[in-house]
Structures are given as structure tokens and as C-alpha cells.
């Protein structure tokens, strides 16, 4: 077994230097980069096993965090948050476990297993749904804080979401500043919480600017089924003489659907109609024109959730969104 | 300090039962699910800190893996592989560190820090480029195996890629089986390794079926710049009397560009022209028609890379792709 002393001897430095370097205190103590590197490399080559985990174990701070992914596939934005959360956890000396469970039974087994390791906190993406009661009662029983991402549970948990009211306000303000006055909003069916929140915010922002909103300009229905009602809706909408000059969409995937439908109607973007998305998924730059959208900082959501979790906080944090102007919006002709 | 004995007493079971349950041997030893749960919950409630890490430390098997993400943003498929790799690592009792470095200096600092913790292996997404020499020599010096994902380094490392030759063969075979004989291929500029490999595979598959390929049917240039040469290329291509009836694309983002351009030319898909993508990114189902594509199993790439890494293997693994038939391909009219 290689000891710290062996490493110090081999590297030709003191034990306290080795300890400082391997404890990530080199910079704080003013140890030169060359020395840091020499010690790290020597320790690695000698396979010295005082690793970060061992040190934390000893000081009783071995922390595990666990992030529970939603069921039924992991969308791009969830993975973005999970990756950022993993990196952030490491900065605090914690390891992130990722729980991707299939079905409630599997979820319970995995959750129980993680809870038996005394995690510092649990992160959960989205509404817990059926799993929610079990999750919250098990976590409470074990005294483990829970932080929800992209969802706000009322009792005994923290939450990190993007400020979607302000995000929609950014979208409407951008279109308004370009000169648009007749704006449609297309989003998912009534009862879907993002659709509800974003549509409400849209109406509030339009009202604030005394802009007219006809009921026929608000689409709340199935957005993704091919042959669904979206295409006929847009055909009707854009055959009116007093048609909208811009469409605000509930998310980028909806914007893609809308752009394709407008294209098929021979409507030029952004000359005749501007389209703005929401989320800033990566395919937006492959749209023609490139999609103007509202950026939801999923990276920051993941980082913030970790910080909040380690605070044990039952707070609600709203992350500001950002307008990303590309080619799909312009002043109306 | 709570001991294993305390947990056993509180749960009313033997010490060996507690040890078996917390060591994940409950199922193997035929311990009932109720007992497993009781023990796990009791341990958690009492904040008993025999956790998985401690046990592995003791047995000298505390393993860390690290995955190095590519520079300049993390695409959807990389995160998919990273998430799957993290879950897979846990199954082997390992923790995955995610390294997202900015610039070479930052990369070196982070790599040195990870290497000083004696990781079981390093995973690296894609070509290491500038970092490559440093990575390989540092890893070699520390005796840590390196596994590349989506890239094959010749010496002293493993690699996990999708079998893109076979993937392109699936695409061409799908179009051929539908009755297409005149097929174009659109991909990135010459010298780009994916473009080169996929274009070569395309030509080989066409030749194998004695199908004609005109040079004007192969696009090798900038695909993403708005106002770039792709749109004029497609306009020329589809104004020919003997035009192709199908387009095979180097990836899904290119397919999106191609679909939009064809739409603008008033060409109906799939009736007049079929389009097939490559990768199976999540926006494909929001295209109209939904995009037929070749699925690259990024999840499996991540899992396989972890297994290969823990094997210490310098092998090259090719993961088979899968044809996903949606609405953008059909028999030619």
C-alpha cells in the first residue's frame, strides 16, 4: 500500500504539500503549478489511493446526490440539465447518481437503494406524477431534501424553473419592438401546464400593450400529430385578410411545425410572417430561416438545483430566460 | 456513530441480513422484498453511513471513471451517451465524472486532477485534436486506459462507434426496396470525416446495386450556412428532367435543411421525393412529414464504452444502427 509519505518522498516534496495538492488546496496555499502537477502525476503513477472520496469519507462529508430523470425518454433539455448538475456536484465534492427508472416498481427499488446510501439530496426533473407521493414520503422519512426542476411542488421541497412568464414577455416585446401588432400564439392543449402558463402570459403581455387578440388567433390543441388540427388552423388563420404578422410558439418543436405549415402555404418568413420559438433546442440553427427563440438556460437550472439541494433549501428559484435573435423574425412589411 | 448492529437491532433482523441488503446481495440470497425494504429504510432513517462507496473503498475497488466532453457545446447525442454511461458506471459500482473543459489549459488542469484520483479509465467523446497528445501521454504515464467514443484512435486506446457503413447501407437499401433508383447524397464538405465515410459508403452501396450516380447528385460542401451553396445545388438538381427521386442525407440536421429547401421549390415529400436522415435526433418527429432516419444508438455507445473501459480493452467496437421508418420516405410515383 502506497502512503502519502511515499508520494512525498518520490516527488521530493513535504507531506503537507502532497496533502494540500491532493486536497485541492494548492492554489489557496500558493503552491506553484509545476509542483501541483508533479505531485498529482507522482500520486497517479504510484497509484496512491487517497482519493477525493476517501478524504470526504474520513471527514464524514461523503455526499451523493441523485437526479431522477422523467419516464419515457430523456429529452435534450433534461440531459443538458443533468450534465451540468453532474459537473456542479463535483465542484462541491459530491457524486451525482442518475436514476432512469422504467415503471413505478423499478422506480421504488432504485429510489430505496439510493436512499439507503444517505444522499445529500434528490433532484427530480418535472412533475413526479404517480411517483410523487412515494418520493416525497420516502424522502421525508429519510430526512433527504428534494429539489424539483422544471416543476414546482408545493410542500417540503425546493424548485428550480425558468421564468416563463418573463420569457413570453421577452418574445412579445421583441415582436412588438419590430412593429408587430397582430400576433398569434400556438401552443399545446388546454390543461397542459406549460401551454396554460405560456398562453396566459401571452394574453397578459398583449393586453399590457393594448394589442388585439382574437380567440381564433390562439391555438390550444394537439401540435404534433401529423394530420392533426394545427395545419387547418394555420390555413384558416392565414387566409384571413386581417391575418397576423407574427406567431409566438409554445416551444421550438411547435415552431418547426408552424414554419413547415407556413412554407407549404407559400408564406415567406420572416418577410410576410415572423415566427418565434421557445426553449432554444439545438436544431434551431438548422431551420431556414434560423429560428429566433427564447433561450431557457437548462445548464444553469442543473447547476442551481445542485446548489439549492446542498443548501437543503425549500426555496423556489426562477432562472431568467434570454432572447436569441436569429433569422425568423423581422419587421412586418 | 450508528453501526450495522444498531440497524439490525432496530429492524429486527440479523447483521448478515443488513450486510446482504446494503451490499445489494438481497436478491441473490433470496431475501424477501419486504425485508430488503425494511432494512434499507431503517438504515436510511438512522443515517447509517455504510454506503456503497465506503464498502468499495474498503475492498480497494473504489472506481472513478471520467468522461471528457467535446469542446464548444455539447450536442444532444453526446449528452445521451454521457447520461447512459453514468447510469452504466453505477451498475459497476463506479462513479462517473464529467469533464467539460474550456480551452487547453483548463483541460490539462482538470485532466491532471482526475488522473490524481486514479480513475479506472477515461472516456473521450470524439477526436481529441490538440488535446490528444497530452491526453494519451498523461493516461499512459498513469496506466489509465482511454476509450474514445465516436472516434477511433489508432494506438493504445479503445473505441466505440456506430457502424456507419452499415448504417448508410440500411438507408440505401430502404430506398432501393421502395423502388428508388435515382438517389442523391447530401453531406458535409470533403475532408470532414463523417461526410467522407458516409459519402464513400453511399457510393459503394449504389455501385453494389448497379445504380447510376452522377457527380452532380453528390453534394459535399457547407450545409448549415444560410445563403450557402446547398439551396442553389438542390434547385439545379431538382430542375433536371431526370432528377433523383430520393435524397440520402449525412445527418438529420442536413435532412431538415434539405426538406425545407424542397418545400420551397414546391416539391411534395414523400410523393415526389423521399428524404432520409441519419442519427435520429429528437426533433425528427416534429418534421412534416416525420423524418425517416437511421438511428444511432447513442445510449448503447455510452454503456458499451463503460464496459470496454472497465475491461481495460484496446478493442474497437462497432454498434449496429437501426432503420426508423417514418413519413418522409415512400415509393416513387
PDB file of N, CA and C in Angstrom, chain B residues 9 28 65 86 131 165 174 260 266 294:
ATOM      1  N   UNK B   9     -30.603  -4.338  14.831  1.00  0.00           N
ATOM      2  CA  UNK B   9     -31.449  -4.371  16.024  1.00  0.00           C
ATOM      3  C   UNK B   9     -32.749  -3.600  15.783  1.00  0.00           C
ATOM      4  N   UNK B  28     -29.910 -12.132  -4.646  1.00  0.00           N
ATOM      5  CA  UNK B  28     -29.086 -13.325  -4.834  1.00  0.00           C
ATOM      6  C   UNK B  28     -29.262 -14.293  -3.662  1.00  0.00           C
ATOM      7  N   UNK B  65     -14.674   6.785 -13.007  1.00  0.00           N
ATOM      8  CA  UNK B  65     -14.474   6.891 -14.439  1.00  0.00           C
ATOM      9  C   UNK B  65     -14.651   8.360 -14.769  1.00  0.00           C
ATOM     10  N   UNK B  86     -23.141   7.217 -17.439  1.00  0.00           N
ATOM     11  CA  UNK B  86     -23.197   7.462 -15.996  1.00  0.00           C
ATOM     12  C   UNK B  86     -24.021   6.383 -15.307  1.00  0.00           C
ATOM     13  N   UNK B 131      -5.789  18.359 -27.891  1.00  0.00           N
ATOM     14  CA  UNK B 131      -5.614  17.796 -26.556  1.00  0.00           C
ATOM     15  C   UNK B 131      -5.056  16.376 -26.615  1.00  0.00           C
ATOM     16  N   UNK B 165     -20.968   2.598 -42.000  1.00  0.00           N
ATOM     17  CA  UNK B 165     -21.005   1.983 -43.341  1.00  0.00           C
ATOM     18  C   UNK B 165     -22.295   1.179 -43.466  1.00  0.00           C
ATOM     19  N   UNK B 174     -33.171   0.666 -47.896  1.00  0.00           N
ATOM     20  CA  UNK B 174     -34.565   1.071 -47.661  1.00  0.00           C
ATOM     21  C   UNK B 174     -35.121   1.781 -48.897  1.00  0.00           C
ATOM     22  N   UNK B 260     -36.639  21.618 -46.016  1.00  0.00           N
ATOM     23  CA  UNK B 260     -37.113  22.998 -46.145  1.00  0.00           C
ATOM     24  C   UNK B 260     -36.884  23.515 -47.564  1.00  0.00           C
ATOM     25  N   UNK B 266     -41.549  23.719 -53.871  1.00  0.00           N
ATOM     26  CA  UNK B 266     -42.879  23.178 -54.145  1.00  0.00           C
ATOM     27  C   UNK B 266     -42.873  21.687 -54.442  1.00  0.00           C
ATOM     28  N   UNK B 294     -31.828   6.929 -39.845  1.00  0.00           N
ATOM     29  CA  UNK B 294     -31.061   5.799 -39.315  1.00  0.00           C
ATOM     30  C   UNK B 294     -30.718   6.128 -37.866  1.00  0.00           C
TER      31      UNK B 294
END
